[in-house]
Tab-separated table of C-alpha atoms in Angstrom:
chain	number	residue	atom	x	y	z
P	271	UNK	CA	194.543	-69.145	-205.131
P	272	UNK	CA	194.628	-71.770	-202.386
P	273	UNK	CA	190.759	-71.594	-201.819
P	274	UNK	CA	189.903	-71.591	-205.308
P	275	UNK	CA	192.157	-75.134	-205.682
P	276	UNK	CA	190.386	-76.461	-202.441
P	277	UNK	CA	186.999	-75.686	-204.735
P	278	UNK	CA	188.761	-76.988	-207.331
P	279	UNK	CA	189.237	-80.211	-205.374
P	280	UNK	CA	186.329	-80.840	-203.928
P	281	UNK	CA	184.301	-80.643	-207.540
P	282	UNK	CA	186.723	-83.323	-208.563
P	283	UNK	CA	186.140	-85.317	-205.629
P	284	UNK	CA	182.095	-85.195	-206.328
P	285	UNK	CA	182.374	-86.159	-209.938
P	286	UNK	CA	184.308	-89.421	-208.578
P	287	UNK	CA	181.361	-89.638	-206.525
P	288	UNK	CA	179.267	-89.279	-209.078
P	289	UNK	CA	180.939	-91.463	-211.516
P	290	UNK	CA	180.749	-94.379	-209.213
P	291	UNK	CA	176.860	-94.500	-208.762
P	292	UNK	CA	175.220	-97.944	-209.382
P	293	UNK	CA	173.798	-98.746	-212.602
P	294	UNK	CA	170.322	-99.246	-212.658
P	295	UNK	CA	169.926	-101.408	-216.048
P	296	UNK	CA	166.376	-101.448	-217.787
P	297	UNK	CA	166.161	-103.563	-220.877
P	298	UNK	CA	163.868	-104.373	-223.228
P	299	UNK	CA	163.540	-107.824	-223.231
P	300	UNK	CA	160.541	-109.234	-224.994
P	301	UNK	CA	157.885	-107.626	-227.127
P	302	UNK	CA	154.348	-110.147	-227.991
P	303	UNK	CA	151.031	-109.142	-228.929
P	304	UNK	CA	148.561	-108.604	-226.380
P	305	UNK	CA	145.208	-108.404	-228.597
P	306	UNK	CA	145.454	-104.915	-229.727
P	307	UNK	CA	148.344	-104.317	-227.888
P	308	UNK	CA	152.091	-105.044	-227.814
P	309	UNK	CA	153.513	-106.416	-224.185
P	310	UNK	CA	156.443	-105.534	-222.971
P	311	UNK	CA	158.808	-107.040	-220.701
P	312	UNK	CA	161.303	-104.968	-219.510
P	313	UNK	CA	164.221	-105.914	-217.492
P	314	UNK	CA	164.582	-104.097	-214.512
P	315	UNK	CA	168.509	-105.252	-212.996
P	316	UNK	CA	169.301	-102.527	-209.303
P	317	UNK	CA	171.780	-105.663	-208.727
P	318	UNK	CA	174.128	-103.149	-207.431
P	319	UNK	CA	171.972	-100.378	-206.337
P	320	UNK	CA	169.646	-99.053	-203.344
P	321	UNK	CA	165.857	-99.601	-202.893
P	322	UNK	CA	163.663	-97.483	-205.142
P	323	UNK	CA	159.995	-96.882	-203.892
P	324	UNK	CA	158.811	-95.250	-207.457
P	325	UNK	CA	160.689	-95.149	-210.981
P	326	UNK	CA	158.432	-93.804	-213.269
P	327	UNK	CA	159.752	-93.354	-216.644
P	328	UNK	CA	158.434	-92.080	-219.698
P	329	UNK	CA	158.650	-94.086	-222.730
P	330	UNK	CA	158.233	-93.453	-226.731
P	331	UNK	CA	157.430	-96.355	-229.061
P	332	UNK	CA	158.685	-94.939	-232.588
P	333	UNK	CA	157.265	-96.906	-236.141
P	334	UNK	CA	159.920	-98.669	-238.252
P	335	UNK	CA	160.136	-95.354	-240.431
P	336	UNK	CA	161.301	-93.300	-236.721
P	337	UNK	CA	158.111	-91.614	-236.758
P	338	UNK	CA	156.652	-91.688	-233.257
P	339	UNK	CA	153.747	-93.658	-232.390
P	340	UNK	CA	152.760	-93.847	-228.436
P	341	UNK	CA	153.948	-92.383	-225.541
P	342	UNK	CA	153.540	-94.180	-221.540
P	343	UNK	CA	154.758	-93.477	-218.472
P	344	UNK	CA	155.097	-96.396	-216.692
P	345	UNK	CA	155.641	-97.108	-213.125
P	346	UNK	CA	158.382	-99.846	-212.323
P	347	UNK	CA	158.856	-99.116	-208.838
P	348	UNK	CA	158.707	-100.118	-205.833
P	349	UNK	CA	162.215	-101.034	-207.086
P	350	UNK	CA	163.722	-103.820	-204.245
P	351	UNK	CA	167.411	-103.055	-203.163
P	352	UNK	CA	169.957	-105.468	-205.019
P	353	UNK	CA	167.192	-107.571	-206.766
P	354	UNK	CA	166.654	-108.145	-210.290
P	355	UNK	CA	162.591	-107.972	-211.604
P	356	UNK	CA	160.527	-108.202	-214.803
P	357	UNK	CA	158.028	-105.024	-215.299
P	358	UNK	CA	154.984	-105.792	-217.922
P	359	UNK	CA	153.043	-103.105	-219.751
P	360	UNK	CA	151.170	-102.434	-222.905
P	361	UNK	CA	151.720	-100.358	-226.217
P	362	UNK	CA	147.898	-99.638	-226.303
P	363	UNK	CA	146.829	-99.958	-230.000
P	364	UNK	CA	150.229	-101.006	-231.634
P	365	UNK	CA	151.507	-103.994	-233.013
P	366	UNK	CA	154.886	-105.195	-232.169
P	367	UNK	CA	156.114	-105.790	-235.470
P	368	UNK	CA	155.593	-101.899	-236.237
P	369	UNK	CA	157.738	-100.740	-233.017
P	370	UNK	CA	161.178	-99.707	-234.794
P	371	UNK	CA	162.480	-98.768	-231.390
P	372	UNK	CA	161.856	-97.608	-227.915
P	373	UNK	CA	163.188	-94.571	-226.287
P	374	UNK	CA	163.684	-93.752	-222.616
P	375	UNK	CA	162.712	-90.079	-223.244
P	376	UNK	CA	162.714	-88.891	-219.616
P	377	UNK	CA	162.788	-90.209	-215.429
P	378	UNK	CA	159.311	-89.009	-213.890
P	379	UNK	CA	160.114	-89.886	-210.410
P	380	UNK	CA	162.331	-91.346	-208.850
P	381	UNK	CA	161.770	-91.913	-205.144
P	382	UNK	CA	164.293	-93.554	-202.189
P	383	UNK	CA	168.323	-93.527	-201.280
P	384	UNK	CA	169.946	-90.778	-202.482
P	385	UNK	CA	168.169	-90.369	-205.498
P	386	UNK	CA	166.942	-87.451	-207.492
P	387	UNK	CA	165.249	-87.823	-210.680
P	388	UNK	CA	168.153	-86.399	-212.461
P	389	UNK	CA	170.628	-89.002	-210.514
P	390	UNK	CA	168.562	-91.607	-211.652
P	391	UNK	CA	168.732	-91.076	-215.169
P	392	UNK	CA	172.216	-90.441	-215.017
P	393	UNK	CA	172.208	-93.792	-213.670
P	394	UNK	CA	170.014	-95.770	-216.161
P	395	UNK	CA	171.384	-97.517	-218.878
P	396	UNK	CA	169.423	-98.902	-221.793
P	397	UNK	CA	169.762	-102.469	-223.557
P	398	UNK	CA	167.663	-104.570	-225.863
P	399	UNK	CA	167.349	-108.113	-226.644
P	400	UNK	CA	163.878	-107.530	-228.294
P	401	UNK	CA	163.657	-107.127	-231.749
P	402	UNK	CA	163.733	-103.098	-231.027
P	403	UNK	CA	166.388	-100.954	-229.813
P	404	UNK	CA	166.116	-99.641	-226.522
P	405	UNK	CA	167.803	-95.957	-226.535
P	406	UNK	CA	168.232	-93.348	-224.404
């Protein structure tokens, strides 16, 4: 029993760990047409976090109705340590007013520190001060 508690122990102790990560915030600040397109600013705040050299995420723009319209993976990396940046990118062929929202569907890469792509999108969380919702 007493090695099974130690086990016990030390799975608590790395879900602590894990728990305390940094946040890496993304948010979708600003949408404007772009000709065709529909720019996008988006947020990127590692305030509290180490140096990234690539974050690639893959993104969904869903219609007003939900029904999805383009998918991008965009690189925001290299991501500085402790440092706050804007990211631009097109929507290709889609007006802003018909993005309903904009879902983080998945982390690509994710390349320096400690992290793994999984850690980083356990890290990530979404906001939106655009007229769409960012989601997860």
């Amino acid at each position: 029993m007493v090695p099974a508690y130690a086990q016990d122990a030390k799975t608590a102790d790395t879900k602590a760990a894990d728990a305390k990560a940094p946040v890496l915030k993304l948010e979708l600040n600003r949408l404007e047409p772009a000709g065709e397109a529909c720019r996008t600013y988006l947020l990127v705040d590692n305030s509290r976090g180490p140096a990234l050299k690539s974050l690639k995420v893959d993104l969904f723009a869903f219609d007003t109705d939900g029904v999805a319209q383009k998918r991008l993976a965009v690189e925001l990396g290299p991501v500085q340590e402790r440092k706050t940046m804007v990211r631009l990118f097109d929507f290709p062929a889609l007006a802003c007013p018909k993005i309903g929202r904009v879902l983080l569907n998945d982390v690509l890469a994710c390349e320096g520190g400690d992290a793994g792509r999984e850690a980083c999108l356990e890290r990530i969380e979404t906001e939106s001060k655009a007229s769409a919702p960012f989601v997860r």
